[in-house]
Coordinates of C-alpha atoms in Angstrom, one line a residue:
Chain C
M1206 CA 0.2 -0.1 0.2
P1207 CA 1.3 3.3 -0.8
N1208 CA 1.5 6.0 1.8
I1209 CA -2.0 7.6 2.5
T1210 CA -2.3 11.3 2.2
P1211 CA -2.7 13.8 5.1
E1212 CA -6.7 14.2 3.5
E1213 CA -7.2 10.3 4.0
H1214 CA -5.9 9.9 7.6
L1215 CA -8.0 12.9 8.4
A1216 CA -11.3 11.0 6.6
E1217 CA -10.3 7.8 8.4
V1218 CA -9.9 9.8 11.7
L1219 CA -13.1 11.7 11.4
A1220 CA -15.0 8.5 10.0
R1221 CA -13.9 6.9 13.7
Y1222 CA -15.4 10.0 15.6
S1223 CA -18.7 9.8 13.1
E1224 CA -20.4 7.4 15.5
V1225 CA -20.7 9.3 18.6
P1226 CA -23.9 9.0 20.3
D1227 CA -24.4 12.8 21.0
A1228 CA -24.9 14.3 17.8
R1229 CA -23.7 17.9 19.3
L1230 CA -20.6 16.4 21.0
A1231 CA -20.1 14.7 17.1
E1232 CA -20.5 18.1 15.6
I1233 CA -17.8 19.9 18.3
M1234 CA -15.2 16.8 18.1
T1235 CA -15.2 16.6 14.2
C1236 CA -15.2 19.9 13.5
A1237 CA -12.4 20.7 16.2
I1238 CA -10.4 17.4 14.8
R1239 CA -10.7 19.0 11.3
H1240 CA -8.9 22.2 12.4
M1241 CA -6.6 20.6 14.4
H1242 CA -5.3 18.6 11.5
E1243 CA -5.3 21.4 8.9
F1244 CA -3.4 23.9 11.4
V1245 CA -0.7 21.0 11.6
V1246 CA -0.6 20.6 7.7
E1247 CA -0.6 24.4 7.0
V1248 CA 2.3 25.2 9.4
G1249 CA 4.2 21.9 8.5
L1250 CA 4.1 21.2 12.4
T1251 CA 7.6 19.8 13.2
R1252 CA 8.0 17.2 15.9
E1253 CA 9.8 19.4 18.0
E1254 CA 7.5 22.2 17.9
W1255 CA 4.6 19.8 18.4
F1256 CA 6.1 18.5 21.4
A1257 CA 6.8 21.8 22.5
G1258 CA 2.8 22.4 21.9
M1259 CA 1.9 19.2 24.3
E1260 CA 4.4 20.7 27.3
G1261 CA 3.2 24.2 26.8
L1262 CA -0.2 22.9 27.2
A1263 CA 0.2 20.8 30.2
A1264 CA 2.1 23.9 31.7
I1265 CA -1.0 25.8 31.1
G1266 CA -3.2 23.0 33.0
Q1267 CA -0.7 23.1 35.9
M1268 CA -1.0 26.4 36.4
C1269 CA -5.1 26.2 37.0
D1270 CA -6.4 25.9 40.3
E1271 CA -9.4 26.9 41.9
K1272 CA -8.7 31.0 41.9
R1273 CA -6.8 30.7 38.5
Q1274 CA -8.0 29.4 35.0
E1275 CA -5.3 29.6 33.2
F1276 CA -6.8 28.4 29.7
I1277 CA -9.5 31.3 29.9
L1278 CA -6.8 33.6 30.3
L1279 CA -5.0 32.2 27.2
S1280 CA -8.3 32.3 25.4
D1281 CA -8.8 35.8 26.3
T1282 CA -5.9 36.8 25.0
L1283 CA -6.2 35.0 21.7
G1284 CA -9.5 37.0 21.0
V1285 CA -11.5 33.6 21.6
S1286 CA -13.8 34.4 24.8
M1287 CA -14.8 37.3 22.8
L1288 CA -15.6 35.9 19.7
V1289 CA -17.6 33.2 21.9
E1290 CA -19.6 36.2 23.6
M1291 CA -20.1 37.8 19.9
I1292 CA -21.5 34.8 18.5
N1293 CA -24.0 34.0 21.3
H1294 CA -25.3 37.6 22.1
L1295 CA -25.4 39.3 19.2
A1296 CA -26.7 42.9 19.7
A1297 CA -29.6 44.2 17.7
E1298 CA -28.7 47.4 15.9
G1299 CA -29.3 50.3 18.5
T1300 CA -28.9 47.8 21.8
T1301 CA -25.9 48.1 24.1
E1302 CA -23.4 45.9 22.5
P1303 CA -21.9 43.1 25.0
T1304 CA -18.4 42.6 25.8
V1305 CA -16.4 39.8 27.7
F1306 CA -17.2 38.5 31.0
G1307 CA -13.8 38.1 32.6
P1308 CA -12.6 35.7 35.0
F1309 CA -13.9 38.0 38.2
H1310 CA -17.3 38.0 38.4
V1311 CA -18.6 37.0 41.9
D1312 CA -22.1 35.7 42.5
G1313 CA -24.4 37.4 45.5
A1314 CA -22.9 41.0 45.3
T1315 CA -24.5 43.2 47.9
R1316 CA -28.1 44.8 46.7
R1317 CA -27.8 48.5 46.9
E1318 CA -30.0 51.5 46.6
M1319 CA -29.8 54.1 43.8
G1320 CA -26.7 56.3 44.4
D1321 CA -25.0 54.0 46.6
S1322 CA -21.4 53.6 46.6
I1323 CA -19.6 50.1 45.7
V1324 CA -16.8 51.4 47.4
V1325 CA -16.3 49.4 50.5
D1326 CA -12.5 50.2 51.4
P1327 CA -11.6 53.6 50.2
M1328 CA -8.0 53.9 48.5
D1329 CA -5.5 57.1 48.7
A1330 CA -5.7 57.4 44.6
D1331 CA -9.4 57.1 44.5
E1332 CA -11.2 59.6 42.0
P1333 CA -15.0 59.7 42.8
L1334 CA -17.1 59.1 39.9
T1335 CA -20.9 58.5 39.4
I1336 CA -22.3 56.8 36.5
L1337 CA -26.0 57.3 35.6
G1338 CA -28.5 56.8 33.1
E1339 CA -31.4 55.1 31.8
V1340 CA -31.9 51.2 31.2
R1341 CA -34.7 51.1 28.3
S1342 CA -35.9 48.8 26.0
L1343 CA -35.6 49.1 22.0
E1344 CA -39.0 49.4 21.9
G1345 CA -38.8 52.6 23.7
G1346 CA -39.3 52.8 27.2
P1347 CA -37.6 53.2 30.4
I1348 CA -37.5 49.6 31.9
E1349 CA -38.6 48.9 35.9
G1350 CA -37.4 46.2 37.5
A1351 CA -34.0 46.3 35.8
T1352 CA -31.3 44.4 37.4
L1353 CA -27.7 46.2 37.2
D1354 CA -24.9 43.9 38.5
V1355 CA -21.9 46.1 38.8
W1356 CA -18.0 45.3 39.5
Q1357 CA -14.6 46.5 38.8
A1358 CA -11.1 46.7 39.9
A1359 CA -10.1 48.7 43.2
S1360 CA -8.0 51.7 42.4
N1361 CA -4.7 49.9 42.9
G1362 CA -5.8 47.6 39.9
Y1363 CA -6.9 44.8 41.8
Y1364 CA -10.3 42.9 42.1
D1365 CA -11.3 42.0 45.8
V1366 CA -10.9 38.1 44.7
Q1367 CA -7.5 39.3 43.8
D1368 CA -6.2 41.1 46.8
S1369 CA -6.5 39.9 50.5
D1370 CA -6.3 43.2 51.7
Q1371 CA -9.4 44.4 50.3
T1372 CA -12.9 43.5 52.0
P1373 CA -14.8 40.7 50.0
L1374 CA -17.2 42.1 47.7
N1375 CA -15.5 45.5 47.6
M1376 CA -16.1 47.6 44.5
R1377 CA -19.4 45.1 43.6
G1378 CA -22.9 45.8 43.6
V1379 CA -26.4 44.8 42.7
Y1380 CA -29.0 47.5 41.5
T1381 CA -32.4 47.5 40.4
T1382 CA -34.4 50.2 38.7
G1383 CA -37.7 52.0 39.8
A1384 CA -40.6 52.8 37.5
D1385 CA -38.4 55.8 35.5
G1386 CA -35.7 53.2 34.6
R1387 CA -32.8 55.4 35.8
Y1388 CA -29.9 53.7 37.4
E1389 CA -27.1 55.7 39.7
V1390 CA -23.8 54.1 40.8
R1391 CA -21.4 55.8 42.7
T1392 CA -17.6 54.3 42.4
V1393 CA -14.4 55.7 41.4
R1394 CA -12.9 56.0 38.5
P1395 CA -11.6 53.0 37.0
V1396 CA -7.7 52.1 36.3
S1397 CA -6.1 50.0 33.5
Y1398 CA -4.7 46.9 35.0
P1399 CA -2.3 44.0 33.7
V1400 CA -3.9 40.5 33.4
P1401 CA -1.5 38.0 35.3
N1402 CA 1.6 37.6 33.5
D1403 CA 3.3 35.1 35.6
G1404 CA 2.7 31.9 33.6
P1405 CA 2.4 30.3 30.5
A1406 CA -0.4 32.7 28.9
G1407 CA 1.9 35.5 30.1
A1408 CA 4.8 34.2 28.7
L1409 CA 3.1 33.3 25.6
L1410 CA 2.1 37.0 25.2
E1411 CA 5.6 38.4 25.8
A1412 CA 7.0 35.8 23.3
T1413 CA 4.6 37.3 20.6
G1414 CA 5.6 40.9 21.5
R1415 CA 2.2 41.7 23.4
H1416 CA 1.4 43.8 26.5
N1417 CA -0.8 42.2 28.8
W1418 CA -3.2 45.5 30.0
R1419 CA -6.4 46.1 29.7
P1420 CA -7.8 49.9 29.5
A1421 CA -9.9 51.1 32.0
H1422 CA -13.4 49.6 32.7
V1423 CA -16.2 49.1 34.8
H1424 CA -18.3 45.6 34.6
F1425 CA -22.2 45.7 33.9
V1426 CA -24.7 42.5 33.6
V1427 CA -28.0 44.1 32.8
S1428 CA -31.3 42.1 32.8
A1429 CA -35.0 42.9 32.9
P1430 CA -37.9 40.5 32.3
G1431 CA -39.0 40.3 29.1
H1432 CA -35.4 41.5 27.6
K1433 CA -32.3 39.8 26.9
T1434 CA -29.4 40.0 29.3
V1435 CA -26.4 42.2 28.1
I1436 CA -23.1 41.3 29.5
T1437 CA -20.6 44.4 28.9
H1438 CA -18.0 47.0 30.1
L1439 CA -18.2 51.0 30.2
F1440 CA -14.4 52.1 29.0
D1441 CA -12.8 55.4 29.8
R1442 CA -12.2 57.1 27.1
E1443 CA -9.0 58.8 28.9
S1444 CA -7.7 55.3 29.2
D1445 CA -4.4 54.0 27.7
F1446 CA -4.4 50.4 25.6
L1447 CA -7.7 51.4 24.1
D1448 CA -6.5 50.4 20.9
S1449 CA -4.7 47.2 22.1
D1450 CA -6.8 45.4 24.9
V1451 CA -5.0 42.3 25.6
V1452 CA -8.7 40.5 25.7
F1453 CA -9.7 41.9 22.4
G1454 CA -13.0 43.6 24.3
V1455 CA -13.1 47.4 23.4
R1456 CA -15.9 48.2 21.4
D1457 CA -16.4 52.0 20.3
S1458 CA -19.7 52.3 21.5
L1459 CA -18.9 51.3 25.1
I1460 CA -16.1 54.5 25.1
V1461 CA -17.4 57.0 27.3
D1462 CA -16.5 60.1 29.2
M1463 CA -15.6 59.4 32.8
N1464 CA -14.0 62.8 33.9
G1465 CA -15.3 65.4 35.6
G1466 CA -16.5 62.6 38.1
R1467 CA -19.2 61.8 36.2
C1468 CA -20.4 59.4 33.2
D1469 CA -23.7 59.6 31.7
Y1470 CA -24.6 56.1 29.4
D1471 CA -28.1 54.7 28.9
F1472 CA -28.4 50.7 28.8
V1473 CA -30.8 49.3 25.7
L1474 CA -31.9 45.9 25.7
E1475 CA -33.5 44.0 23.4
P1476 CA -36.7 42.2 23.8
A1477 CA -36.6 38.5 24.5
A1478 CA -37.6 36.7 21.3
Chain D
M804 CA -20.0 52.1 16.0
P805 CA -22.2 49.1 14.3
N806 CA -21.5 45.4 15.7
I807 CA -18.0 44.1 14.1
T808 CA -18.0 41.0 12.5
P809 CA -16.6 38.0 13.8
E810 CA -14.0 38.3 10.3
E811 CA -13.8 41.7 11.6
H812 CA -12.7 40.4 14.9
L813 CA -10.3 37.4 13.7
A814 CA -8.7 40.2 11.7
E815 CA -8.1 42.4 14.4
V816 CA -6.5 39.7 16.9
L817 CA -4.4 38.4 13.4
A818 CA -3.0 41.9 12.9
R819 CA -2.1 42.4 16.9
Y820 CA -0.1 39.0 16.7
S821 CA 1.4 39.9 13.0
E822 CA 4.0 42.0 14.8
V823 CA 5.7 39.0 16.6
P824 CA 9.9 39.3 16.4
D825 CA 9.8 35.4 15.7
A826 CA 8.3 34.8 12.2
R827 CA 7.7 31.2 12.8
L828 CA 5.6 31.6 15.9
A829 CA 4.1 34.4 14.3
E830 CA 3.0 31.7 11.5
I831 CA 2.2 28.9 14.4
M832 CA 0.0 31.5 16.3
T833 CA -1.7 33.1 13.2
C834 CA -2.5 29.8 11.9
A835 CA -3.9 28.4 15.6
I836 CA -5.9 31.7 16.3
R837 CA -7.6 31.2 13.1
H838 CA -8.5 27.8 13.2
M839 CA -9.5 28.3 16.5
H840 CA -11.5 31.4 15.7
E841 CA -13.4 29.5 12.9
F842 CA -14.0 26.2 14.9
V843 CA -15.9 28.7 17.2
V844 CA -18.1 30.1 14.3
E845 CA -18.6 27.1 12.4
V846 CA -20.3 25.3 15.6
G847 CA -21.7 27.9 17.0
L848 CA -20.1 27.0 20.2
T849 CA -22.0 28.3 23.3
R850 CA -20.7 30.0 26.5
E851 CA -21.3 26.8 28.4
E852 CA -19.6 24.3 25.9
W853 CA -16.8 26.9 25.5
F854 CA -16.5 26.9 29.7
A855 CA -16.6 23.0 29.6
G856 CA -13.8 23.0 27.1
M857 CA -11.7 25.1 29.4
E858 CA -12.5 22.9 32.1
G859 CA -11.6 19.7 30.3
L860 CA -8.5 21.6 29.0
A861 CA -7.7 22.2 32.5
A862 CA -8.7 18.8 33.9
I863 CA -6.1 17.4 31.1
G864 CA -3.5 19.4 32.2
Q865 CA -3.6 18.5 35.8
M866 CA -3.5 14.7 34.9
C867 CA 0.2 15.3 33.8
D868 CA 3.1 14.8 35.5
E869 CA 6.9 13.1 34.9
K870 CA 5.4 9.7 34.0
R871 CA 1.9 10.6 32.4
Q872 CA 1.6 13.1 29.5
E873 CA -2.2 13.5 29.0
F874 CA -2.0 16.1 26.1
I875 CA -0.3 13.7 24.1
L876 CA -2.7 10.5 24.6
L877 CA -5.3 13.0 23.7
S878 CA -3.3 14.3 20.4
D879 CA -2.7 10.5 19.9
T880 CA -6.1 9.5 19.7
L881 CA -7.7 12.3 17.9
G882 CA -4.9 11.2 15.0
V883 CA -2.8 14.4 15.3
S884 CA 0.2 12.7 16.5
M885 CA 0.5 10.2 13.7
L886 CA -0.4 13.3 11.3
V887 CA 2.5 14.8 12.6
E888 CA 5.0 11.9 11.8
M889 CA 3.5 11.6 8.7
I890 CA 4.0 15.0 7.6
N891 CA 7.3 15.1 8.7
H892 CA 8.7 11.6 7.8
L893 CA 7.4 11.4 4.5
A894 CA 8.5 8.3 3.6
A895 CA 9.3 7.7 -0.3
E896 CA 8.1 4.8 -2.4
G897 CA 9.5 1.7 -1.5
T898 CA 10.9 2.8 2.0
T899 CA 9.7 1.4 5.1
E900 CA 6.9 3.4 6.1
P901 CA 6.8 5.4 9.8
T902 CA 4.5 5.5 12.5
V903 CA 3.9 6.8 15.9
F904 CA 7.0 7.2 18.3
G905 CA 4.5 6.8 21.1
P906 CA 5.6 7.7 25.0
F907 CA 7.0 4.8 25.9
H908 CA 10.4 4.9 24.2
V909 CA 13.1 5.1 26.6
D910 CA 16.9 6.2 26.0
G911 CA 20.1 4.2 26.9
A912 CA 18.6 1.0 26.5
T913 CA 20.6 -2.0 26.6
R914 CA 23.3 -2.6 23.5
R915 CA 22.9 -6.4 22.4
E916 CA 24.4 -9.0 20.2
M917 CA 22.6 -9.6 16.9
G918 CA 20.4 -13.1 17.9
D919 CA 20.3 -11.9 21.7
S920 CA 16.7 -11.8 23.4
I921 CA 15.4 -8.3 24.9
V922 CA 13.2 -10.6 27.3
V923 CA 14.7 -9.9 30.8
D924 CA 11.5 -10.7 32.9
P925 CA 10.0 -14.1 31.2
M926 CA 6.0 -14.0 31.7
D927 CA 4.0 -17.4 31.9
A928 CA 2.4 -15.9 28.7
D929 CA 5.3 -15.5 26.5
E930 CA 5.2 -17.2 23.2
P931 CA 8.6 -16.6 21.7
L932 CA 9.2 -15.0 18.8
T933 CA 12.2 -14.0 16.3
I934 CA 12.3 -10.8 14.2
L935 CA 14.8 -11.1 11.4
G936 CA 15.9 -9.7 8.2
E937 CA 18.1 -7.0 6.8
V938 CA 18.7 -3.4 6.9
R939 CA 18.9 -2.3 3.3
S940 CA 19.2 1.1 1.3
L941 CA 16.6 2.1 -1.2
E942 CA 19.4 2.2 -3.3
G943 CA 19.7 -1.4 -2.9
G944 CA 22.4 -2.7 -0.7
P945 CA 22.6 -3.8 2.8
I946 CA 23.7 -1.2 5.2
E947 CA 26.7 -2.0 7.5
G948 CA 26.5 0.1 11.2
A949 CA 22.5 0.5 10.9
T950 CA 21.1 0.5 14.6
L951 CA 17.8 -0.9 15.3
D952 CA 16.2 0.7 18.4
V953 CA 13.6 -1.9 19.7
W954 CA 10.9 -1.9 22.5
Q955 CA 7.4 -3.7 23.0
A956 CA 5.4 -4.1 25.8
A957 CA 5.6 -7.2 27.6
S958 CA 3.3 -10.2 27.8
N959 CA 1.0 -8.4 30.3
G960 CA 0.6 -5.7 28.3
Y961 CA 2.8 -3.3 30.3
Y962 CA 5.9 -1.5 29.2
D963 CA 8.6 -1.5 31.9
V964 CA 7.8 2.3 32.7
Q965 CA 4.7 1.3 33.2
D966 CA 4.9 -1.7 35.5
S967 CA 7.2 -1.7 39.1
D968 CA 7.2 -5.3 38.9
Q969 CA 9.2 -5.4 35.6
T970 CA 13.1 -4.7 35.9
P971 CA 14.0 -1.6 34.4
L972 CA 14.9 -1.9 30.1
N973 CA 13.0 -5.2 30.3
M974 CA 11.7 -5.5 26.5
R975 CA 14.1 -3.2 25.2
G976 CA 17.6 -3.1 23.4
V977 CA 19.6 -1.7 20.4
Y978 CA 21.1 -3.6 18.2
T979 CA 23.8 -2.9 15.2
T980 CA 24.2 -4.7 11.8
G981 CA 27.4 -6.0 10.5
A982 CA 28.7 -5.6 7.0
D983 CA 25.8 -8.2 5.7
G984 CA 23.1 -5.8 7.0
R985 CA 21.3 -8.7 8.8
Y986 CA 19.3 -8.2 11.7
E987 CA 17.9 -10.7 14.3
V988 CA 15.9 -10.0 17.4
R989 CA 14.3 -12.5 20.1
T990 CA 11.4 -11.5 21.9
V991 CA 7.8 -12.9 22.5
R992 CA 5.1 -11.9 20.4
P993 CA 3.4 -8.4 20.9
V994 CA -0.1 -8.3 22.8
S995 CA -2.6 -5.9 22.1
Y996 CA -3.1 -3.4 25.4
P997 CA -5.5 -0.6 26.4
V998 CA -4.2 3.0 26.6
P999 CA -5.0 4.8 30.0
N1000 CA -8.6 5.4 29.8
D1001 CA -8.7 6.7 33.6
G1002 CA -8.3 10.3 32.9
P1003 CA -10.1 12.8 30.8
A1004 CA -8.2 11.5 27.4
G1005 CA -10.3 8.4 28.3
A1006 CA -13.2 9.9 29.2
L1007 CA -13.4 11.3 25.9
L1008 CA -12.8 7.8 24.1
E1009 CA -15.7 6.7 26.3
A1010 CA -18.3 9.8 25.5
T1011 CA -17.6 9.3 21.8
G1012 CA -18.0 5.8 21.5
R1013 CA -14.5 4.4 20.9
H1014 CA -12.7 1.5 22.6
N1015 CA -8.8 2.3 23.9
W1016 CA -7.0 -0.4 22.4
R1017 CA -3.9 -0.7 20.4
P1018 CA -3.1 -3.8 18.5
A1019 CA 0.0 -6.1 19.1
H1020 CA 2.8 -4.3 17.9
V1021 CA 6.7 -3.8 18.3
H1022 CA 8.5 -0.5 18.0
F1023 CA 11.6 0.0 16.1
V1024 CA 13.7 3.1 15.3
V1025 CA 16.2 2.3 12.8
S1026 CA 18.8 4.9 11.6
A1027 CA 22.0 4.5 9.7
P1028 CA 24.7 6.7 8.7
G1029 CA 24.0 8.3 5.1
H1030 CA 20.1 7.9 5.8
K1031 CA 16.8 9.2 7.1
T1032 CA 15.9 7.3 9.9
V1033 CA 12.6 5.6 10.5
I1034 CA 10.4 5.3 13.2
T1035 CA 7.4 2.7 13.1
H1036 CA 6.0 -0.8 14.4
L1037 CA 5.6 -4.3 12.7
F1038 CA 1.9 -5.2 13.7
D1039 CA 0.9 -8.6 14.3
R1040 CA -1.4 -9.5 11.2
E1041 CA -3.4 -12.0 13.9
S1042 CA -4.2 -9.0 16.1
D1043 CA -7.3 -7.7 17.3
F1044 CA -8.0 -3.8 16.4
L1045 CA -5.7 -3.5 13.3
D1046 CA -9.1 -1.7 11.8
S1047 CA -9.5 0.6 14.9
D1048 CA -6.1 1.6 16.6
V1049 CA -7.0 4.0 19.1
V1050 CA -4.0 6.4 17.6
F1051 CA -4.8 5.6 14.2
G1052 CA -0.9 4.2 13.7
V1053 CA -1.8 1.4 11.7
R1054 CA -0.3 1.1 7.9
D1055 CA -0.7 -1.9 5.8
S1056 CA 2.8 -2.3 4.9
L1057 CA 4.0 -2.5 8.5
I1058 CA 1.1 -5.5 9.5
V1059 CA 3.2 -8.8 9.0
D1060 CA 2.9 -12.4 10.0
M1061 CA 4.2 -13.3 13.4
N1062 CA 3.0 -16.8 13.8
G1063 CA 5.1 -20.1 14.1
G1064 CA 7.5 -18.2 16.4
R1065 CA 9.3 -16.3 13.2
C1066 CA 8.8 -13.1 11.6
D1067 CA 10.6 -11.7 8.6
Y1068 CA 11.1 -8.1 7.6
D1069 CA 13.5 -6.0 5.9
F1070 CA 13.4 -2.5 6.7
V1071 CA 14.3 -0.1 4.0
L1072 CA 15.7 3.2 4.6
E1073 CA 16.1 6.3 2.1
P1074 CA 19.3 8.0 1.5
A1075 CA 20.1 11.5 3.4
A1076 CA 19.1 13.9 1.1

């Protein structure tokens, strides 16, 4: 028998995965296998490069623990996480655009009254900021009973979960709108911060000549009865790194003015199908 | 700004990885990123599926240690390892076909005289076998000074490195041909054996309805001055699983008769470029 070709080899592998009992698993596996094989052929991956890849993947896995998910960080820095958000939460024209969820959300943050502050631990570098506006439906009216789950890094660049000096749930709050659909969150101006670069994902950023910074932003999850939930950020227009966010999360429509202690932004939600 | 498309997002990510100082790294990264993004779009990966993937990759990494490389096992079971061998060690017509190296080779195996046995620890199930033949050049003549590095699982289905009851370097030997190019290796008939299924790679095999067995084989690395090294196996024609090798390593030209205590096979090497 002559040598079989890479195409014939791929066909053999795909055939072996075609009898998967779970049709969705079959779809995902065969698509992933095809792309892996095409990648190997297209770059002409050498055995040494393949082995370096195997060792790199193992090292990424070894870096993971309950508080650190290095594969998610890698996915973020390769633009994959943002892509997953984009295709699953496609915003209708005129609604607030989504962006990455990120690894620092915490369930069960403190419920706060409109106008309350999320700052539990004040810091010297704090620059007060009030973010306010309306939550409204794409169909026009203000939304009563909309929930805004807000979180951000403290002025030292760390989230509470990264920093044992912060009180748990510092810089987090959950707000619910009244009949006027208005919201008002008191906080501090966000700062840009680096994602962890002490692991393999950071090493890859360095090897590829990329910095590891995110531009200054505040996280929001805005949900309301009868509407699609939006997961997004608001970015500070005066921040560095807006053109080179390490996780590719910036969208022009999410860049807002945060100087002068005030930020005005209306969230627009799409009615659920 | 309107929503950007997945294609525009990919272009932005690729642009960010286009200034990689190492041109080969840039080639590998941009190709890998493109395939990852295309995979996500083609299957419409949900956030839950993406997260399950992130957790699965972390679990695979956690399974790796000095004696176990679960990513290599996964690569083997997806046909990727075999593909890497195929594209890097393309056999010229008429030469011995290569197959996977596998994870069980050990450097520094015992040098043996022609006709010596690799069996250090005899087992009750042993069925004696002599493998013999010639190492010759594709240009015709026998090759003097060719080295055959031979290894296989013992009759209990385990390699020495997997089985603390075996003497280290059991079932391994390195032989060198004389002027006649002949070799003769005494051993036992190989057995089929399962690859480890106690980790995430095994769980994926099970979820996809695949068994985890390799057909019976003996490993060879054959090298000689002035010739390309070939990494290959000889498979027992009477073995189970020849049509469904879990790592896709079987080639028709490598299936040989091993009954009657004797196996004849000539290795044919291609002159180095």
